[in-house]
């Protein structure tokens, strides 16, 4: 049986697993380990000399795998948490081994190690990898972290995840998690994942050892192993279809509407996205512009047309807010403005005001270079557009495509009242122990609370009358 630890440190986990296997089954074992810390590598190398068949190598597993042509029956690892891999980013991005399906955030390499270990498993291999909580939920749908989790569940390599107590390791007090990997699941466990909340399965140490103040005692260990072996729900463990951890992040394009339920989109001809105006005046209550094709500037204030654009026109246009300022656009025939109360665009023509529906007044300014037919100029354009915004809805996932689409449509019908169109849907994966094992706080009976309030009222009244209260009863001041 070939055992492998890609970040073996001094070899405690690797050789400890070997010893436990030797106690349980009669099989020859080989151990393989690699670490890039000089001192820890030396410790593991020394220990390997006392083993029947052990190979320990020095180097960075992620960039220089010393066992690149090996596969293993068992992999174990406790890779570093939250450690940046920026120093060897180029090597990771140019990796040709195919082991990295997705590249996670450069600030944390845990999921690089996870992908490496899965790649090192043989066709029936299994393993246990220790991570912190970030590998369960970091990254939104579509991120590398979420995609790695989805890939792991899609390939059905995750059998269980076990939450350990805090203060269980020498150098950290955080919750840690054992990812149990298995490429040869029993038929009854196919496409299923067990979560085991072992955070209360410990005994306190009489004396702390660094950050370690608890230990998972033998009775608790045996209980956890039995729970995993039986693979049925109990009060601290639950089995889920893997799709339970998937979710839809459905993007939609919302069209905002006015108080009468109308959008400016109804004013546009088919296929048109906006109505371009030919303004003769723009006024925001503080400043007016009447030239929308500017070729001149005040030489006393600006050194060039480009200077005029960058330091006056551009910031003025960028600061326009038709919802916060009384912006009025005047054309040869009409005036246009926005009514905040009704959330609609208004058009006034020949003394008559018409509501056009909810929309935007879009004003843009750009500096145009000189051409053969035109000199350098500043162009200011105005157009009216529907008021749309991109939004995302998080919706539970269903493994059957038709059911999933129906669930998305039902969610939209229930919660989205504005017109919208579907954009891309991204499926994410997140594993939330708090959600699964949440225990609501038990509320006190109302009668007990009222009795306490009455007692406090009695004490306040006594104080007002010149008495004070102690546990023995009321005493005069």
Short mmCIF file of N, CA and C in Angstrom, two decimals, residues 333-466:
data_model
loop_
_atom_site.label_atom_id
_atom_site.label_comp_id
_atom_site.label_asym_id
_atom_site.label_seq_id
_atom_site.Cartn_x
_atom_site.Cartn_y
_atom_site.Cartn_z
N UNK A 333 -37.93 71.40 -30.36
CA UNK A 333 -39.37 71.20 -30.27
C UNK A 333 -39.88 70.97 -28.85
N UNK A 334 -39.00 70.45 -27.93
CA UNK A 334 -39.52 70.04 -26.62
C UNK A 334 -38.45 70.16 -25.54
N UNK A 335 -38.90 69.94 -24.30
CA UNK A 335 -38.00 69.85 -23.15
C UNK A 335 -38.18 68.48 -22.49
N UNK A 336 -37.07 67.96 -21.97
CA UNK A 336 -37.10 66.65 -21.32
C UNK A 336 -36.48 66.77 -19.93
N UNK A 337 -37.11 66.11 -18.97
CA UNK A 337 -36.57 66.06 -17.61
C UNK A 337 -37.09 64.80 -16.92
N UNK A 338 -36.63 64.58 -15.69
CA UNK A 338 -37.03 63.38 -14.94
C UNK A 338 -37.82 63.80 -13.71
N UNK A 339 -38.95 63.13 -13.49
CA UNK A 339 -39.78 63.37 -12.32
C UNK A 339 -39.49 62.29 -11.28
N UNK A 340 -38.85 62.70 -10.17
CA UNK A 340 -38.47 61.74 -9.14
C UNK A 340 -39.66 61.13 -8.44
N UNK A 341 -40.69 61.91 -8.23
CA UNK A 341 -41.86 61.40 -7.50
C UNK A 341 -42.54 60.27 -8.26
N UNK A 342 -42.68 60.45 -9.57
CA UNK A 342 -43.34 59.41 -10.37
C UNK A 342 -42.35 58.47 -11.04
N UNK A 343 -41.04 58.76 -10.87
CA UNK A 343 -39.96 57.95 -11.47
C UNK A 343 -40.17 57.78 -12.97
N UNK A 344 -40.45 58.90 -13.63
CA UNK A 344 -40.72 58.83 -15.07
C UNK A 344 -40.03 59.99 -15.79
N UNK A 345 -39.72 59.79 -17.06
CA UNK A 345 -39.25 60.87 -17.91
C UNK A 345 -40.44 61.69 -18.37
N UNK A 346 -40.26 63.01 -18.39
CA UNK A 346 -41.32 63.91 -18.83
C UNK A 346 -40.90 64.64 -20.10
N UNK A 347 -41.83 64.74 -21.01
CA UNK A 347 -41.61 65.51 -22.24
C UNK A 347 -42.66 66.63 -22.29
N UNK A 348 -42.17 67.88 -22.37
CA UNK A 348 -43.08 69.02 -22.47
C UNK A 348 -42.97 69.64 -23.85
N UNK A 349 -44.08 69.68 -24.57
CA UNK A 349 -44.10 70.20 -25.94
C UNK A 349 -45.39 70.98 -26.15
N UNK A 350 -45.26 72.23 -26.61
CA UNK A 350 -46.43 73.10 -26.84
C UNK A 350 -47.30 73.21 -25.59
N UNK A 351 -46.64 73.29 -24.44
CA UNK A 351 -47.36 73.46 -23.20
C UNK A 351 -48.00 72.21 -22.64
N UNK A 352 -47.87 71.08 -23.34
CA UNK A 352 -48.43 69.81 -22.88
C UNK A 352 -47.30 68.91 -22.37
N UNK A 353 -47.50 68.31 -21.18
CA UNK A 353 -46.49 67.43 -20.59
C UNK A 353 -46.94 65.98 -20.69
N UNK A 354 -46.05 65.15 -21.17
CA UNK A 354 -46.35 63.72 -21.37
C UNK A 354 -45.38 62.88 -20.55
N UNK A 355 -45.92 61.85 -19.89
CA UNK A 355 -45.08 60.90 -19.16
C UNK A 355 -44.62 59.81 -20.12
N UNK A 356 -43.30 59.63 -20.21
CA UNK A 356 -42.72 58.68 -21.17
C UNK A 356 -42.38 57.34 -20.56
N UNK A 357 -42.49 57.19 -19.24
CA UNK A 357 -42.10 55.96 -18.58
C UNK A 357 -40.72 56.09 -17.95
N UNK A 358 -40.37 55.13 -17.11
CA UNK A 358 -39.08 55.18 -16.40
C UNK A 358 -37.94 55.01 -17.38
N UNK A 359 -36.98 55.91 -17.31
CA UNK A 359 -35.83 55.85 -18.21
C UNK A 359 -34.69 56.70 -17.69
N UNK A 360 -33.62 56.76 -18.44
CA UNK A 360 -32.43 57.50 -18.06
C UNK A 360 -32.15 58.63 -19.04
N UNK A 361 -31.58 59.71 -18.53
CA UNK A 361 -31.03 60.76 -19.38
C UNK A 361 -29.52 60.55 -19.39
N UNK A 362 -28.99 60.15 -20.51
CA UNK A 362 -27.58 59.81 -20.62
C UNK A 362 -26.86 60.92 -21.38
N UNK A 363 -25.94 61.59 -20.70
CA UNK A 363 -25.16 62.67 -21.31
C UNK A 363 -23.70 62.24 -21.34
N UNK A 364 -23.08 62.33 -22.51
CA UNK A 364 -21.68 61.94 -22.67
C UNK A 364 -20.90 63.07 -23.35
N UNK A 365 -19.62 63.15 -22.98
CA UNK A 365 -18.73 64.13 -23.62
C UNK A 365 -17.46 63.41 -24.04
N UNK A 366 -16.97 63.75 -25.22
CA UNK A 366 -15.73 63.13 -25.71
C UNK A 366 -14.92 64.14 -26.51
N UNK A 367 -13.61 63.97 -26.47
CA UNK A 367 -12.69 64.83 -27.22
C UNK A 367 -12.35 64.14 -28.52
N UNK A 368 -12.67 64.77 -29.65
CA UNK A 368 -12.44 64.19 -30.97
C UNK A 368 -11.20 64.83 -31.60
N UNK A 369 -10.33 63.98 -32.10
CA UNK A 369 -9.13 64.50 -32.78
C UNK A 369 -9.49 65.12 -34.13
N UNK A 370 -8.63 65.99 -34.58
CA UNK A 370 -8.86 66.63 -35.88
C UNK A 370 -8.77 65.61 -37.00
N UNK A 371 -9.59 65.81 -38.02
CA UNK A 371 -9.56 64.97 -39.22
C UNK A 371 -9.42 65.89 -40.42
N UNK A 372 -9.46 65.31 -41.61
CA UNK A 372 -9.32 66.12 -42.84
C UNK A 372 -10.49 67.09 -42.99
N UNK A 373 -11.66 66.66 -42.55
CA UNK A 373 -12.85 67.49 -42.77
C UNK A 373 -13.25 68.32 -41.55
N UNK A 374 -12.75 67.93 -40.35
CA UNK A 374 -13.16 68.63 -39.14
C UNK A 374 -11.96 68.92 -38.25
N UNK A 375 -12.05 70.00 -37.53
CA UNK A 375 -10.99 70.35 -36.58
C UNK A 375 -11.21 69.62 -35.26
N UNK A 376 -10.23 69.72 -34.38
CA UNK A 376 -10.37 69.13 -33.05
C UNK A 376 -11.59 69.75 -32.36
N UNK A 377 -12.37 68.89 -31.64
CA UNK A 377 -13.61 69.40 -31.07
C UNK A 377 -14.01 68.55 -29.85
N UNK A 378 -14.89 69.14 -29.06
CA UNK A 378 -15.53 68.42 -27.94
C UNK A 378 -16.97 68.17 -28.34
N UNK A 379 -17.35 66.90 -28.34
CA UNK A 379 -18.72 66.54 -28.69
C UNK A 379 -19.49 66.15 -27.43
N UNK A 380 -20.67 66.73 -27.26
CA UNK A 380 -21.57 66.39 -26.15
C UNK A 380 -22.84 65.80 -26.75
N UNK A 381 -23.17 64.59 -26.33
CA UNK A 381 -24.36 63.90 -26.85
C UNK A 381 -25.34 63.63 -25.72
N UNK A 382 -26.62 63.58 -26.06
CA UNK A 382 -27.69 63.30 -25.09
C UNK A 382 -28.61 62.25 -25.69
N UNK A 383 -28.96 61.24 -24.90
CA UNK A 383 -29.92 60.25 -25.36
C UNK A 383 -30.78 59.79 -24.19
N UNK A 384 -31.96 59.32 -24.50
CA UNK A 384 -32.87 58.75 -23.50
C UNK A 384 -32.89 57.24 -23.69
N UNK A 385 -32.74 56.51 -22.60
CA UNK A 385 -32.69 55.05 -22.66
C UNK A 385 -33.59 54.45 -21.59
N UNK A 386 -34.01 53.20 -21.76
CA UNK A 386 -34.71 52.52 -20.66
C UNK A 386 -33.78 52.42 -19.45
N UNK A 387 -34.35 52.38 -18.27
CA UNK A 387 -33.58 52.27 -17.03
C UNK A 387 -33.47 50.79 -16.68
N UNK A 388 -32.35 50.20 -17.04
CA UNK A 388 -32.13 48.78 -16.77
C UNK A 388 -30.96 48.61 -15.82
N UNK A 389 -30.95 47.49 -15.13
CA UNK A 389 -29.84 47.17 -14.24
C UNK A 389 -29.66 45.66 -14.16
N UNK A 390 -28.41 45.26 -14.05
CA UNK A 390 -28.12 43.83 -13.93
C UNK A 390 -28.23 43.42 -12.47
N UNK A 391 -28.88 42.30 -12.24
CA UNK A 391 -29.05 41.82 -10.87
C UNK A 391 -28.81 40.31 -10.86
N UNK A 392 -28.61 39.78 -9.66
CA UNK A 392 -28.36 38.35 -9.50
C UNK A 392 -29.32 37.79 -8.45
N UNK A 393 -29.83 36.62 -8.70
CA UNK A 393 -30.68 35.94 -7.74
C UNK A 393 -30.06 34.59 -7.41
N UNK A 394 -29.99 34.27 -6.11
CA UNK A 394 -29.46 33.00 -5.65
C UNK A 394 -30.63 32.05 -5.44
N UNK A 395 -30.64 30.93 -6.18
CA UNK A 395 -31.80 30.04 -6.23
C UNK A 395 -31.33 28.61 -6.00
N UNK A 396 -32.03 27.84 -5.17
CA UNK A 396 -31.65 26.43 -4.96
C UNK A 396 -31.56 25.67 -6.28
N UNK A 397 -30.65 24.71 -6.30
CA UNK A 397 -30.35 23.96 -7.52
C UNK A 397 -31.08 22.62 -7.52
N UNK A 398 -31.51 22.19 -8.70
CA UNK A 398 -32.09 20.87 -8.89
C UNK A 398 -31.27 20.14 -9.95
N UNK A 399 -30.98 18.88 -9.70
CA UNK A 399 -30.05 18.17 -10.58
C UNK A 399 -30.63 17.88 -11.96
N UNK A 400 -31.94 17.78 -12.07
CA UNK A 400 -32.55 17.56 -13.37
C UNK A 400 -32.79 18.92 -14.03
N UNK A 401 -32.34 19.07 -15.26
CA UNK A 401 -32.34 20.37 -15.92
C UNK A 401 -33.74 20.98 -16.01
N UNK A 402 -34.72 20.17 -16.36
CA UNK A 402 -36.09 20.70 -16.50
C UNK A 402 -36.59 21.20 -15.15
N UNK A 403 -36.35 20.40 -14.10
CA UNK A 403 -36.78 20.81 -12.75
C UNK A 403 -36.05 22.08 -12.32
N UNK A 404 -34.79 22.17 -12.70
CA UNK A 404 -34.01 23.35 -12.31
C UNK A 404 -34.56 24.61 -12.98
N UNK A 405 -34.87 24.50 -14.27
CA UNK A 405 -35.42 25.65 -14.98
C UNK A 405 -36.79 26.04 -14.44
N UNK A 406 -37.58 25.05 -14.09
CA UNK A 406 -38.90 25.33 -13.51
C UNK A 406 -38.77 26.01 -12.15
N UNK A 407 -37.78 25.60 -11.36
CA UNK A 407 -37.55 26.21 -10.05
C UNK A 407 -37.11 27.66 -10.20
N UNK A 408 -36.27 27.93 -11.19
CA UNK A 408 -35.83 29.30 -11.44
C UNK A 408 -37.02 30.16 -11.85
N UNK A 409 -37.85 29.63 -12.77
CA UNK A 409 -39.02 30.38 -13.24
C UNK A 409 -40.00 30.64 -12.09
N UNK A 410 -40.19 29.65 -11.22
CA UNK A 410 -41.10 29.82 -10.09
C UNK A 410 -40.58 30.87 -9.12
N UNK A 411 -39.28 30.88 -8.91
CA UNK A 411 -38.66 31.88 -8.02
C UNK A 411 -38.87 33.28 -8.58
N UNK A 412 -38.64 33.43 -9.88
CA UNK A 412 -38.81 34.74 -10.51
C UNK A 412 -40.26 35.22 -10.43
N UNK A 413 -41.18 34.30 -10.66
CA UNK A 413 -42.60 34.67 -10.62
C UNK A 413 -43.00 35.12 -9.21
N UNK A 414 -42.39 34.54 -8.20
CA UNK A 414 -42.75 34.85 -6.82
C UNK A 414 -42.12 36.14 -6.32
N UNK A 415 -40.85 36.38 -6.71
CA UNK A 415 -40.10 37.46 -6.08
C UNK A 415 -39.78 38.65 -6.98
N UNK A 416 -39.86 38.50 -8.30
CA UNK A 416 -39.48 39.59 -9.21
C UNK A 416 -40.75 40.17 -9.83
N UNK A 417 -41.02 41.43 -9.52
CA UNK A 417 -42.25 42.05 -10.02
C UNK A 417 -41.99 42.93 -11.24
N UNK A 418 -40.74 43.30 -11.52
CA UNK A 418 -40.43 44.17 -12.65
C UNK A 418 -40.17 43.32 -13.90
N UNK A 419 -40.32 43.91 -15.09
CA UNK A 419 -39.95 43.19 -16.31
C UNK A 419 -38.46 42.85 -16.29
N UNK A 420 -38.12 41.70 -16.82
CA UNK A 420 -36.71 41.30 -16.84
C UNK A 420 -36.48 40.32 -17.98
N UNK A 421 -35.21 40.14 -18.29
CA UNK A 421 -34.83 39.09 -19.23
C UNK A 421 -33.70 38.29 -18.61
N UNK A 422 -33.66 37.01 -18.92
CA UNK A 422 -32.64 36.13 -18.37
C UNK A 422 -31.29 36.42 -19.04
N UNK A 423 -30.25 36.43 -18.21
CA UNK A 423 -28.88 36.46 -18.71
C UNK A 423 -28.24 35.12 -18.34
N UNK A 424 -26.95 35.11 -18.11
CA UNK A 424 -26.28 33.84 -17.85
C UNK A 424 -26.63 33.28 -16.47
N UNK A 425 -26.63 31.97 -16.36
CA UNK A 425 -26.80 31.29 -15.08
C UNK A 425 -25.51 30.54 -14.76
N UNK A 426 -24.95 30.79 -13.58
CA UNK A 426 -23.72 30.11 -13.15
C UNK A 426 -24.05 29.26 -11.94
N UNK A 427 -23.63 28.01 -11.97
CA UNK A 427 -23.87 27.11 -10.85
C UNK A 427 -22.66 27.15 -9.92
N UNK A 428 -22.90 27.46 -8.67
CA UNK A 428 -21.85 27.51 -7.67
C UNK A 428 -22.00 26.39 -6.66
N UNK A 429 -20.95 26.20 -5.86
CA UNK A 429 -20.97 25.17 -4.81
C UNK A 429 -20.43 25.79 -3.53
N UNK A 430 -21.17 25.61 -2.45
CA UNK A 430 -20.76 26.10 -1.13
C UNK A 430 -21.19 25.08 -0.10
N UNK A 431 -20.34 24.83 0.89
CA UNK A 431 -20.64 23.85 1.94
C UNK A 431 -20.69 24.61 3.26
N UNK A 432 -21.87 24.68 3.84
CA UNK A 432 -22.10 25.54 5.00
C UNK A 432 -22.49 24.70 6.21
N UNK A 433 -21.52 24.44 7.08
CA UNK A 433 -21.80 23.65 8.29
C UNK A 433 -22.78 24.37 9.21
N UNK A 434 -22.64 25.71 9.32
CA UNK A 434 -23.53 26.45 10.21
C UNK A 434 -24.99 26.31 9.79
N UNK A 435 -25.23 26.32 8.49
CA UNK A 435 -26.59 26.18 7.98
C UNK A 435 -27.15 24.79 8.29
N UNK A 436 -26.33 23.77 8.11
CA UNK A 436 -26.80 22.40 8.29
C UNK A 436 -27.04 22.06 9.75
N UNK A 437 -26.13 22.52 10.61
CA UNK A 437 -26.18 22.10 12.02
C UNK A 437 -26.59 23.25 12.96
N UNK A 438 -27.24 24.25 12.41
CA UNK A 438 -27.66 25.38 13.23
C UNK A 438 -28.65 24.94 14.31
N UNK A 439 -28.38 25.37 15.53
CA UNK A 439 -29.28 25.08 16.65
C UNK A 439 -29.84 26.41 17.16
N UNK A 440 -31.11 26.68 16.94
CA UNK A 440 -31.67 27.95 17.41
C UNK A 440 -31.63 28.04 18.93
N UNK A 441 -31.41 29.24 19.41
CA UNK A 441 -31.37 29.45 20.85
C UNK A 441 -32.75 29.21 21.45
N UNK A 442 -32.78 28.45 22.52
CA UNK A 442 -34.06 28.15 23.15
C UNK A 442 -34.55 29.39 23.90
N UNK A 443 -35.75 29.84 23.58
CA UNK A 443 -36.29 31.05 24.18
C UNK A 443 -36.92 30.73 25.54
N UNK A 444 -36.80 31.67 26.45
CA UNK A 444 -37.41 31.51 27.77
C UNK A 444 -38.93 31.66 27.67
N UNK A 445 -39.67 30.98 28.55
CA UNK A 445 -41.14 31.16 28.55
C UNK A 445 -41.51 32.61 28.85
N UNK A 446 -42.56 33.09 28.23
CA UNK A 446 -43.00 34.47 28.41
C UNK A 446 -43.33 34.74 29.87
N UNK A 447 -43.91 33.77 30.57
CA UNK A 447 -44.27 33.95 31.97
C UNK A 447 -43.06 34.26 32.85
N UNK A 448 -41.94 33.55 32.58
CA UNK A 448 -40.72 33.80 33.36
C UNK A 448 -40.19 35.20 33.10
N UNK A 449 -40.25 35.64 31.86
CA UNK A 449 -39.76 36.99 31.52
C UNK A 449 -40.61 38.05 32.20
N UNK A 450 -41.95 37.88 32.17
CA UNK A 450 -42.86 38.84 32.81
C UNK A 450 -42.64 38.88 34.31
N UNK A 451 -42.35 37.72 34.91
CA UNK A 451 -42.08 37.67 36.36
C UNK A 451 -40.83 38.45 36.71
N UNK A 452 -39.79 38.33 35.86
CA UNK A 452 -38.55 39.09 36.08
C UNK A 452 -38.80 40.58 35.95
N UNK A 453 -39.61 40.97 34.96
CA UNK A 453 -39.92 42.39 34.78
C UNK A 453 -40.68 42.93 35.99
N UNK A 454 -41.64 42.16 36.50
CA UNK A 454 -42.41 42.58 37.66
C UNK A 454 -41.51 42.76 38.89
N UNK A 455 -40.53 41.87 39.01
CA UNK A 455 -39.60 41.96 40.13
C UNK A 455 -38.75 43.22 40.04
N UNK A 456 -38.29 43.54 38.83
CA UNK A 456 -37.51 44.76 38.62
C UNK A 456 -38.35 46.00 38.90
N UNK A 457 -39.61 45.97 38.48
CA UNK A 457 -40.51 47.10 38.76
C UNK A 457 -40.66 47.31 40.27
N UNK A 458 -40.75 46.21 40.99
CA UNK A 458 -40.88 46.28 42.44
C UNK A 458 -39.65 46.92 43.08
N UNK A 459 -38.46 46.52 42.57
CA UNK A 459 -37.22 47.08 43.10
C UNK A 459 -37.11 48.58 42.80
N UNK A 460 -37.48 48.99 41.57
CA UNK A 460 -37.43 50.41 41.20
C UNK A 460 -38.38 51.23 42.07
N UNK A 461 -39.59 50.70 42.30
CA UNK A 461 -40.56 51.41 43.13
C UNK A 461 -40.05 51.58 44.55
N UNK A 462 -39.39 50.54 45.07
CA UNK A 462 -38.84 50.61 46.43
C UNK A 462 -37.75 51.66 46.53
N UNK A 463 -36.90 51.73 45.51
CA UNK A 463 -35.85 52.75 45.50
C UNK A 463 -36.44 54.16 45.49
N UNK A 464 -37.49 54.32 44.72
CA UNK A 464 -38.14 55.64 44.66
C UNK A 464 -38.75 56.04 46.00
N UNK A 465 -39.15 55.05 46.80
CA UNK A 465 -39.77 55.31 48.10
C UNK A 465 -38.77 55.36 49.25
N UNK A 466 -37.46 55.28 48.92
CA UNK A 466 -36.44 55.41 49.94
C UNK A 466 -35.95 54.09 50.51
#
